mmCIF file of C-alpha atoms in Angstrom:
data_model
loop_
_atom_site.group_PDB
_atom_site.id
_atom_site.type_symbol
_atom_site.label_atom_id
_atom_site.label_comp_id
_atom_site.label_asym_id
_atom_site.label_seq_id
_atom_site.Cartn_x
_atom_site.Cartn_y
_atom_site.Cartn_z
ATOM 1 C CA MET A 1 -29.076 25.899 -2.655
ATOM 2 C CA VAL A 2 -26.157 23.750 -3.772
ATOM 3 C CA ARG A 3 -24.451 24.348 -7.133
ATOM 4 C CA GLU A 4 -21.610 22.353 -8.642
ATOM 5 C CA GLU A 5 -19.535 22.843 -11.764
ATOM 6 C CA ILE A 6 -20.348 20.551 -14.682
ATOM 7 C CA ALA A 7 -17.418 18.288 -15.441
ATOM 8 C CA VAL A 8 -17.822 16.478 -18.757
ATOM 9 C CA SER A 9 -15.792 13.359 -19.438
ATOM 10 C CA THR A 10 -15.326 12.084 -22.978
ATOM 11 C CA ARG A 11 -14.191 8.667 -21.776
ATOM 12 C CA THR A 12 -16.640 7.316 -19.224
ATOM 13 C CA LEU A 13 -20.357 7.860 -18.666
ATOM 14 C CA GLN A 14 -20.877 10.040 -15.600
ATOM 15 C CA TRP A 15 -23.834 11.489 -13.739
ATOM 16 C CA LYS A 16 -23.972 14.083 -10.989
ATOM 17 C CA CYS A 17 -26.325 16.455 -9.198
ATOM 18 C CA VAL A 18 -25.667 20.007 -10.370
ATOM 19 C CA GLU A 19 -28.349 21.743 -8.284
ATOM 20 C CA SER A 20 -30.408 20.801 -5.229
ATOM 21 C CA ARG A 21 -32.761 22.782 -3.017
ATOM 22 C CA ALA A 22 -35.783 22.517 -0.705
ATOM 23 C CA ASP A 23 -38.299 25.249 -1.504
ATOM 24 C CA SER A 24 -40.578 24.022 1.312
ATOM 25 C CA LYS A 25 -41.283 20.859 3.272
ATOM 26 C CA ARG A 26 -43.502 19.685 0.409
ATOM 27 C CA LEU A 27 -41.463 20.847 -2.563
ATOM 28 C CA TYR A 28 -37.940 19.622 -3.296
ATOM 29 C CA TYR A 29 -36.007 20.326 -6.498
ATOM 30 C CA GLY A 30 -33.022 18.585 -8.068
ATOM 31 C CA ARG A 31 -31.183 18.933 -11.376
ATOM 32 C CA PHE A 32 -28.971 16.119 -12.651
ATOM 33 C CA MET A 33 -26.726 15.576 -15.663
ATOM 34 C CA LEU A 34 -25.594 12.462 -17.504
ATOM 35 C CA SER A 35 -22.789 12.516 -20.091
ATOM 36 C CA PRO A 36 -21.232 11.890 -22.532
ATOM 37 C CA LEU A 37 -23.950 10.290 -24.664
ATOM 38 C CA MET A 38 -24.049 9.487 -28.347
ATOM 39 C CA LYS A 39 -26.431 11.434 -30.556
ATOM 40 C CA GLY A 40 -30.036 10.378 -29.860
ATOM 41 C CA GLN A 41 -29.307 8.566 -26.597
ATOM 42 C CA ALA A 42 -30.129 11.557 -24.390
ATOM 43 C CA ASP A 43 -33.668 11.789 -25.761
ATOM 44 C CA THR A 44 -34.187 8.028 -25.386
ATOM 45 C CA ILE A 45 -33.105 8.078 -21.739
ATOM 46 C CA GLY A 46 -34.855 11.367 -20.942
ATOM 47 C CA ILE A 47 -38.267 10.251 -22.212
ATOM 48 C CA ALA A 48 -38.065 6.890 -20.427
ATOM 49 C CA MET A 49 -36.911 8.443 -17.151
ATOM 50 C CA ARG A 50 -39.627 11.097 -17.184
ATOM 51 C CA ARG A 51 -42.358 8.477 -17.629
ATOM 52 C CA ALA A 52 -40.837 6.297 -14.910
ATOM 53 C CA LEU A 53 -40.520 9.228 -12.510
ATOM 54 C CA LEU A 54 -44.149 10.287 -12.977
ATOM 55 C CA GLY A 55 -45.800 6.875 -13.225
ATOM 56 C CA GLU A 56 -43.672 4.096 -11.753
ATOM 57 C CA ILE A 57 -42.721 5.356 -8.278
ATOM 58 C CA GLU A 58 -44.883 4.322 -5.355
ATOM 59 C CA GLY A 59 -46.155 6.695 -2.694
ATOM 60 C CA THR A 60 -48.197 6.542 0.511
ATOM 61 C CA CYS A 61 -51.393 8.510 1.034
ATOM 62 C CA ILE A 62 -54.756 8.573 2.847
ATOM 63 C CA THR A 63 -57.327 6.640 0.800
ATOM 64 C CA ARG A 64 -60.406 6.561 3.061
ATOM 65 C CA ALA A 65 -61.931 8.495 5.966
ATOM 66 C CA LYS A 66 -64.778 7.597 8.316
ATOM 67 C CA LEU A 67 -66.944 9.921 10.432
ATOM 68 C CA ASP A 68 -69.907 8.848 12.490
ATOM 69 C CA LYS A 69 -73.365 10.358 12.006
ATOM 70 C CA VAL A 70 -72.534 12.084 8.731
ATOM 71 C CA PRO A 71 -75.317 11.574 6.146
ATOM 72 C CA HIS A 72 -73.217 12.408 3.070
ATOM 73 C CA GLU A 73 -69.873 13.839 1.909
ATOM 74 C CA TYR A 74 -71.209 17.366 1.424
ATOM 75 C CA SER A 75 -72.682 17.655 4.913
ATOM 76 C CA THR A 76 -71.731 20.380 7.365
ATOM 77 C CA ILE A 77 -71.253 20.092 11.101
ATOM 78 C CA VAL A 78 -72.151 22.867 13.493
ATOM 79 C CA GLY A 79 -68.949 24.177 15.070
ATOM 80 C CA ILE A 80 -66.694 23.318 12.108
ATOM 81 C CA GLU A 81 -65.957 25.978 9.492
ATOM 82 C CA GLU A 82 -65.229 23.495 6.695
ATOM 83 C CA SER A 83 -67.694 21.108 5.131
ATOM 84 C CA ILE A 84 -66.939 17.379 5.217
ATOM 85 C CA HIS A 85 -65.906 17.581 1.553
ATOM 86 C CA GLU A 86 -63.386 20.353 2.322
ATOM 87 C CA ILE A 87 -61.955 18.310 5.185
ATOM 88 C CA PHE A 88 -61.472 15.361 2.804
ATOM 89 C CA MET A 89 -59.740 17.619 0.291
ATOM 90 C CA ASN A 90 -57.352 18.764 3.024
ATOM 91 C CA LEU A 91 -56.671 15.136 3.997
ATOM 92 C CA LYS A 92 -55.877 14.400 0.345
ATOM 93 C CA GLU A 93 -53.075 17.010 0.439
ATOM 94 C CA ILE A 94 -51.264 15.421 3.391
ATOM 95 C CA VAL A 95 -47.888 13.993 2.363
ATOM 96 C CA LEU A 96 -46.757 10.761 4.011
ATOM 97 C CA ARG A 97 -43.420 8.999 3.893
ATOM 98 C CA SER A 98 -43.392 5.240 4.430
ATOM 99 C CA ASN A 99 -42.225 1.908 3.020
ATOM 100 C CA LEU A 100 -45.290 0.063 4.285
ATOM 101 C CA TYR A 101 -47.181 -2.406 2.113
ATOM 102 C CA GLY A 102 -50.850 -3.179 2.474
ATOM 103 C CA THR A 103 -53.326 -1.063 4.412
ATOM 104 C CA ARG A 104 -52.716 0.689 7.731
ATOM 105 C CA ASN A 105 -55.097 2.537 10.035
ATOM 106 C CA ALA A 106 -54.712 5.975 11.573
ATOM 107 C CA SER A 107 -57.030 8.372 13.392
ATOM 108 C CA ILE A 108 -57.759 11.924 14.498
ATOM 109 C CA CYS A 109 -59.548 12.624 17.761
ATOM 110 C CA VAL A 110 -59.543 16.217 19.044
ATOM 111 C CA ARG A 111 -61.787 18.649 20.904
ATOM 112 C CA GLY A 112 -62.378 22.292 19.947
ATOM 113 C CA PRO A 113 -62.142 25.128 19.752
ATOM 114 C CA ARG A 114 -58.827 24.751 17.898
ATOM 115 C CA TYR A 115 -57.169 24.328 14.534
ATOM 116 C CA VAL A 116 -56.727 20.743 13.451
ATOM 117 C CA THR A 117 -53.517 19.990 11.543
ATOM 118 C CA ALA A 118 -51.644 16.924 10.309
ATOM 119 C CA GLN A 119 -49.829 16.886 13.643
ATOM 120 C CA ASP A 120 -53.055 15.639 15.230
ATOM 121 C CA ILE A 121 -53.036 12.431 13.175
ATOM 122 C CA ILE A 122 -52.238 9.349 15.248
ATOM 123 C CA SER A 123 -50.393 7.151 12.741
ATOM 124 C CA PRO A 124 -48.435 3.864 12.868
ATOM 125 C CA PRO A 125 -44.708 4.145 13.702
ATOM 126 C CA SER A 126 -43.850 3.147 10.118
ATOM 127 C CA VAL A 127 -45.601 6.232 8.716
ATOM 128 C CA GLU A 128 -44.019 9.700 8.841
ATOM 129 C CA ILE A 129 -45.943 12.920 8.200
ATOM 130 C CA VAL A 130 -43.774 15.183 6.036
ATOM 131 C CA ASP A 131 -45.479 18.490 6.920
ATOM 132 C CA THR A 132 -47.239 18.431 10.282
ATOM 133 C CA THR A 133 -48.533 21.998 9.792
ATOM 134 C CA GLN A 134 -50.878 20.977 6.951
ATOM 135 C CA HIS A 135 -54.348 22.350 7.786
ATOM 136 C CA ILE A 136 -57.292 19.943 8.118
ATOM 137 C CA ALA A 137 -60.144 21.779 9.862
ATOM 138 C CA SER A 138 -61.077 24.699 12.142
ATOM 139 C CA LEU A 139 -63.200 23.907 15.221
ATOM 140 C CA THR A 140 -64.969 27.032 16.470
ATOM 141 C CA GLU A 141 -66.914 25.432 19.317
ATOM 142 C CA PRO A 142 -66.175 22.896 22.103
ATOM 143 C CA ILE A 143 -67.115 19.856 20.057
ATOM 144 C CA ASP A 144 -65.330 16.544 19.403
ATOM 145 C CA LEU A 145 -64.014 15.626 15.969
ATOM 146 C CA CYS A 146 -63.101 11.975 15.469
ATOM 147 C CA ILE A 147 -62.034 10.638 12.085
ATOM 148 C CA GLU A 148 -60.805 7.135 11.286
ATOM 149 C CA LEU A 149 -58.311 7.061 8.427
ATOM 150 C CA GLN A 150 -57.028 4.377 6.073
ATOM 151 C CA ILE A 151 -53.488 4.654 4.701
ATOM 152 C CA GLN A 152 -52.252 2.744 1.664
ATOM 153 C CA ARG A 153 -49.173 2.565 -0.557
ATOM 154 C CA ASP A 154 -49.710 2.571 -4.325
ATOM 155 C CA ARG A 155 -48.568 4.322 -7.492
ATOM 156 C CA GLY A 156 -50.193 6.802 -9.847
ATOM 157 C CA TYR A 157 -53.569 8.466 -9.373
ATOM 158 C CA ARG A 158 -56.767 6.622 -8.539
ATOM 159 C CA MET A 159 -60.116 8.374 -8.463
ATOM 160 C CA LYS A 160 -62.570 7.400 -5.782
ATOM 161 C CA THR A 161 -65.229 4.964 -6.924
ATOM 162 C CA PRO A 162 -68.785 6.336 -6.784
ATOM 163 C CA ASN A 163 -71.309 4.616 -4.510
ATOM 164 C CA LYS A 164 -68.587 3.247 -2.243
ATOM 165 C CA TYR A 165 -69.867 5.059 0.822
ATOM 166 C CA GLN A 166 -70.797 2.749 3.671
ATOM 167 C CA ASN A 167 -71.339 3.337 7.390
ATOM 168 C CA GLY A 168 -69.913 6.845 7.248
ATOM 169 C CA SER A 169 -66.750 5.655 5.462
ATOM 170 C CA TYR A 170 -65.817 7.666 2.359
ATOM 171 C CA PRO A 171 -63.104 7.021 -0.254
ATOM 172 C CA ILE A 172 -60.609 9.804 -1.002
ATOM 173 C CA ASP A 173 -58.904 10.353 -4.358
ATOM 174 C CA ALA A 174 -55.526 8.637 -4.013
ATOM 175 C CA VAL A 175 -52.562 10.648 -5.302
ATOM 176 C CA SER A 176 -49.661 8.234 -4.817
ATOM 177 C CA MET A 177 -47.194 10.304 -6.864
ATOM 178 C CA PRO A 178 -44.096 11.493 -4.971
ATOM 179 C CA VAL A 179 -42.803 13.250 -8.113
ATOM 180 C CA ARG A 180 -44.772 16.408 -8.875
ATOM 181 C CA ASN A 181 -43.054 17.160 -12.157
ATOM 182 C CA ALA A 182 -40.082 16.048 -14.268
ATOM 183 C CA ASN A 183 -38.446 17.607 -17.315
ATOM 184 C CA HIS A 184 -35.433 16.763 -19.463
ATOM 185 C CA SER A 185 -33.278 18.883 -21.733
ATOM 186 C CA ILE A 186 -30.344 18.118 -24.010
ATOM 187 C CA HIS A 187 -27.095 19.964 -24.703
ATOM 188 C CA SER A 188 -25.110 18.925 -27.801
ATOM 189 C CA TYR A 189 -21.420 19.555 -28.424
ATOM 190 C CA GLY A 190 -18.764 18.465 -30.905
ATOM 191 C CA ASN A 191 -18.891 18.182 -34.691
ATOM 192 C CA GLY A 192 -19.726 15.513 -37.240
ATOM 193 C CA ASN A 193 -19.363 11.919 -36.107
ATOM 194 C CA GLU A 194 -17.813 13.107 -32.835
ATOM 195 C CA LYS A 195 -20.988 14.925 -31.788
ATOM 196 C CA GLN A 196 -22.061 14.051 -28.244
ATOM 197 C CA GLU A 197 -24.856 15.010 -25.876
ATOM 198 C CA ILE A 198 -25.419 15.886 -22.235
ATOM 199 C CA LEU A 199 -28.757 14.974 -20.664
ATOM 200 C CA PHE A 200 -30.178 17.232 -17.941
ATOM 201 C CA LEU A 201 -33.009 15.954 -15.734
ATOM 202 C CA GLU A 202 -35.087 18.256 -13.511
ATOM 203 C CA ILE A 203 -37.154 16.643 -10.762
ATOM 204 C CA TRP A 204 -39.653 18.171 -8.326
ATOM 205 C CA THR A 205 -40.928 15.981 -5.457
ATOM 206 C CA ASN A 206 -43.503 16.421 -2.691
ATOM 207 C CA GLY A 207 -40.978 15.845 0.107
ATOM 208 C CA SER A 208 -41.720 12.162 0.708
ATOM 209 C CA LEU A 209 -38.682 11.431 -1.482
ATOM 210 C CA THR A 210 -35.725 13.587 -2.371
ATOM 211 C CA PRO A 211 -35.125 14.075 -6.121
ATOM 212 C CA LYS A 212 -32.030 11.861 -5.843
ATOM 213 C CA GLU A 213 -34.041 9.073 -4.196
ATOM 214 C CA ALA A 214 -36.719 9.431 -6.881
ATOM 215 C CA LEU A 215 -34.062 9.169 -9.611
ATOM 216 C CA HIS A 216 -32.631 5.992 -8.084
ATOM 217 C CA GLU A 217 -36.050 4.371 -7.658
ATOM 218 C CA ALA A 218 -37.177 5.249 -11.182
ATOM 219 C CA SER A 219 -33.939 3.781 -12.558
ATOM 220 C CA ARG A 220 -34.442 0.532 -10.637
ATOM 221 C CA ASN A 221 -38.029 0.285 -11.832
ATOM 222 C CA LEU A 222 -36.954 0.737 -15.459
ATOM 223 C CA ILE A 223 -34.304 -1.966 -15.073
ATOM 224 C CA ASP A 224 -36.882 -4.338 -13.563
ATOM 225 C CA LEU A 225 -39.164 -3.770 -16.545
ATOM 226 C CA PHE A 226 -36.437 -4.720 -19.040
ATOM 227 C CA ILE A 227 -34.919 -7.700 -17.180
ATOM 228 C CA PRO A 228 -37.476 -10.213 -18.613
ATOM 229 C CA PHE A 229 -36.203 -9.427 -22.123
ATOM 230 C CA LEU A 230 -32.690 -10.449 -21.080
ATOM 231 C CA HIS A 231 -33.920 -13.889 -20.022
ATOM 232 C CA ALA A 232 -36.582 -14.379 -22.673
ATOM 233 C CA GLU A 233 -36.360 -17.666 -24.596
ATOM 234 C CA GLU A 234 -38.712 -18.460 -27.428
ATOM 235 C CA GLU A 235 -39.050 -21.765 -29.194
ATOM 236 C CA GLY A 236 -36.567 -21.904 -32.040
ATOM 237 C CA ILE A 237 -34.554 -18.876 -30.815
ATOM 238 C CA ARG A 238 -32.626 -20.490 -27.963
ATOM 239 C CA LEU A 239 -28.966 -19.490 -28.111
ATOM 240 C CA GLU A 240 -26.035 -21.839 -27.487
ATOM 241 C CA ASP A 241 -24.205 -21.907 -24.155
ATOM 242 C CA ASN A 242 -21.726 -19.391 -25.587
ATOM 243 C CA PRO A 243 -23.782 -16.926 -27.673
ATOM 244 C CA ASN A 244 -20.634 -15.461 -29.238
ATOM 245 C CA ARG A 245 -19.624 -18.649 -31.077
ATOM 246 C CA PHE A 246 -21.440 -20.072 -34.088
ATOM 247 C CA ASN A 247 -20.239 -22.678 -36.544
ATOM 248 C CA ILE A 248 -21.057 -21.076 -39.861
ATOM 249 C CA PRO A 249 -19.813 -21.893 -43.374
ATOM 250 C CA PHE A 250 -16.786 -20.023 -44.673
ATOM 251 C CA PHE A 251 -17.713 -17.012 -46.780
ATOM 252 C CA THR A 252 -16.097 -14.239 -48.770
ATOM 253 C CA PHE A 253 -17.476 -10.814 -49.423
ATOM 254 C CA HIS A 254 -17.255 -11.489 -53.161
ATOM 255 C CA ASP A 255 -20.077 -13.951 -52.803
ATOM 256 C CA GLY A 256 -23.343 -13.355 -50.964
ATOM 257 C CA LEU A 257 -24.998 -16.112 -48.996
ATOM 258 C CA ALA A 258 -27.475 -17.063 -51.685
ATOM 259 C CA ASN A 259 -25.641 -20.322 -52.356
ATOM 260 C CA THR A 260 -24.713 -21.215 -48.785
ATOM 261 C CA ASN A 261 -26.654 -23.176 -46.198
ATOM 262 C CA ILE A 262 -26.368 -20.384 -43.621
ATOM 263 C CA ARG A 263 -29.867 -19.334 -44.613
ATOM 264 C CA LYS A 264 -31.250 -22.503 -43.077
ATOM 265 C CA LYS A 265 -34.025 -21.597 -40.722
ATOM 266 C CA LYS A 266 -32.389 -22.556 -37.442
ATOM 267 C CA LYS A 267 -29.075 -20.833 -38.124
ATOM 268 C CA GLY A 268 -30.777 -17.887 -39.724
ATOM 269 C CA ILE A 269 -32.888 -17.210 -36.644
ATOM 270 C CA ALA A 270 -29.856 -17.500 -34.335
ATOM 271 C CA LEU A 271 -27.762 -15.122 -36.417
ATOM 272 C CA LYS A 272 -30.669 -12.709 -36.529
ATOM 273 C CA CYS A 273 -30.467 -12.501 -32.708
ATOM 274 C CA ILE A 274 -26.891 -11.183 -32.763
ATOM 275 C CA PHE A 275 -26.773 -7.432 -33.335
ATOM 276 C CA ILE A 276 -23.719 -5.655 -34.723
ATOM 277 C CA ASP A 277 -23.643 -3.638 -31.488
ATOM 278 C CA GLN A 278 -22.109 -6.747 -29.873
ATOM 279 C CA SER A 279 -19.287 -7.103 -32.398
ATOM 280 C CA GLU A 280 -17.047 -4.210 -31.246
ATOM 281 C CA LEU A 281 -16.839 -2.653 -34.678
ATOM 282 C CA PRO A 282 -15.006 0.689 -34.942
ATOM 283 C CA PRO A 283 -17.420 3.633 -34.504
ATOM 284 C CA ARG A 284 -16.941 4.807 -38.097
ATOM 285 C CA THR A 285 -17.764 1.389 -39.596
ATOM 286 C CA TYR A 286 -20.609 0.799 -37.138
ATOM 287 C CA ASN A 287 -22.274 4.130 -37.958
ATOM 288 C CA TYR A 288 -22.131 3.551 -41.733
ATOM 289 C CA LEU A 289 -23.613 0.057 -41.352
ATOM 290 C CA LYS A 290 -26.478 1.312 -39.180
ATOM 291 C CA ARG A 291 -27.271 4.051 -41.699
ATOM 292 C CA SER A 292 -27.509 1.340 -44.372
ATOM 293 C CA ASN A 293 -30.021 -0.593 -42.241
ATOM 294 C CA ILE A 294 -27.542 -3.384 -41.442
ATOM 295 C CA ASN A 295 -28.397 -4.253 -37.848
ATOM 296 C CA THR A 296 -27.685 -7.967 -37.262
ATOM 297 C CA LEU A 297 -25.017 -10.540 -38.061
ATOM 298 C CA LEU A 298 -27.393 -12.068 -40.597
ATOM 299 C CA ASP A 299 -27.716 -8.686 -42.326
ATOM 300 C CA LEU A 300 -23.932 -8.407 -42.351
ATOM 301 C CA LEU A 301 -23.337 -11.827 -43.896
ATOM 302 C CA SER A 302 -26.043 -11.306 -46.493
ATOM 303 C CA ASN A 303 -24.045 -8.600 -48.276
ATOM 304 C CA SER A 304 -21.148 -8.984 -50.708
ATOM 305 C CA GLN A 305 -18.024 -6.856 -50.919
ATOM 306 C CA GLU A 306 -19.588 -5.010 -53.832
ATOM 307 C CA ASP A 307 -22.648 -4.230 -51.671
ATOM 308 C CA PHE A 308 -20.480 -2.725 -48.951
ATOM 309 C CA MET A 309 -18.410 -0.685 -51.393
ATOM 310 C CA LYS A 310 -21.630 0.940 -52.609
ATOM 311 C CA ILE A 311 -22.109 2.476 -49.160
ATOM 312 C CA GLU A 312 -21.130 6.123 -49.267
ATOM 313 C CA HIS A 313 -17.624 6.768 -47.855
ATOM 314 C CA PHE A 314 -17.110 3.029 -47.215
ATOM 315 C CA ARG A 315 -13.517 1.835 -47.839
ATOM 316 C CA ILE A 316 -11.874 -1.524 -48.471
ATOM 317 C CA GLU A 317 -10.209 -1.122 -45.042
ATOM 318 C CA ASP A 318 -13.687 -1.067 -43.485
ATOM 319 C CA VAL A 319 -14.548 -4.329 -45.233
ATOM 320 C CA LYS A 320 -11.377 -5.938 -43.906
ATOM 321 C CA GLN A 321 -12.219 -4.748 -40.382
ATOM 322 C CA ILE A 322 -15.608 -6.455 -40.610
ATOM 323 C CA LEU A 323 -13.980 -9.753 -41.630
ATOM 324 C CA ASP A 324 -11.378 -9.477 -38.841
ATOM 325 C CA ILE A 325 -14.096 -8.908 -36.246
ATOM 326 C CA LEU A 326 -16.067 -11.921 -37.458
ATOM 327 C CA GLN A 327 -12.999 -14.167 -37.425
ATOM 328 C CA LYS A 328 -12.112 -12.964 -33.935
ATOM 329 C CA HIS A 329 -15.483 -13.445 -32.285
ATOM 330 C CA PHE A 330 -17.090 -16.266 -34.262
ATOM 331 C CA THR A 331 -16.020 -19.751 -35.291
ATOM 332 C CA ILE A 332 -15.834 -19.740 -39.089
ATOM 333 C CA ASP A 333 -15.237 -23.185 -40.550
ATOM 334 C CA CYS A 334 -14.953 -24.372 -44.152
#
């Protein structure tokens, strides 16, 4: 077991492994922390990571087995303690580690009496058996047991399809889930607007991936899912070459935009695409604006000075900061 002290930084976002252990060849555990996070961010990240860990990571498993002269899945063979169904259930539990894509073939061919384990599987070089001691069958008499196996990489859980038995080949429920379980917890510290959070992630894997590897892969998969939004372009919402510069009419906070042409459809849509998160507002001002449901540049420009001064605890200095930020990052012409 490895334990490390938790070092929390209030300046930069940091993550580290605070505990790691291998309970067995098929059960690894890791505990990770990420901090410092703003209030609410830990829950957002924790929920997304848990779903990605349990549903988005690919794994390799046995998906089909073939035995000759077996009438059905629940048959028994003289000289073998287990029924065919029990043998398939044991094959389902075998953990494989591989980066293969597509389908690969493997086989078992042994003669009794003996115990048959995962070590007896003849697999491609690209496939590694995590626990070779996994039990498959017990041969009590001098008989031959030959099984042809199909190995496939996938994600999630897929139940075998009924009526897919042909020529002694039977589908096996595919459990392509390297992560057995994942939990997240949150620790809060600080007071008021300075309140921050630490996110703790606990990950259990089946040994085909370490918890750290699972965390990295889940993170990459989440990033891949969100990348299309960064490049999305819809008709009428295309931004200029420099998205931080817009030629907009001069305005004052004493007057709203009711009498200006900034509400024209094309400009209005573009301004609606710029969120106040991008404007580097001071945390105090930013938080008060978000609480007042002011989220975009268009929302910001649509309010007068009087509107802002109605916000609880808002000061004239905050209004001036908003104008300074706009003049710094946007082209404001008369």
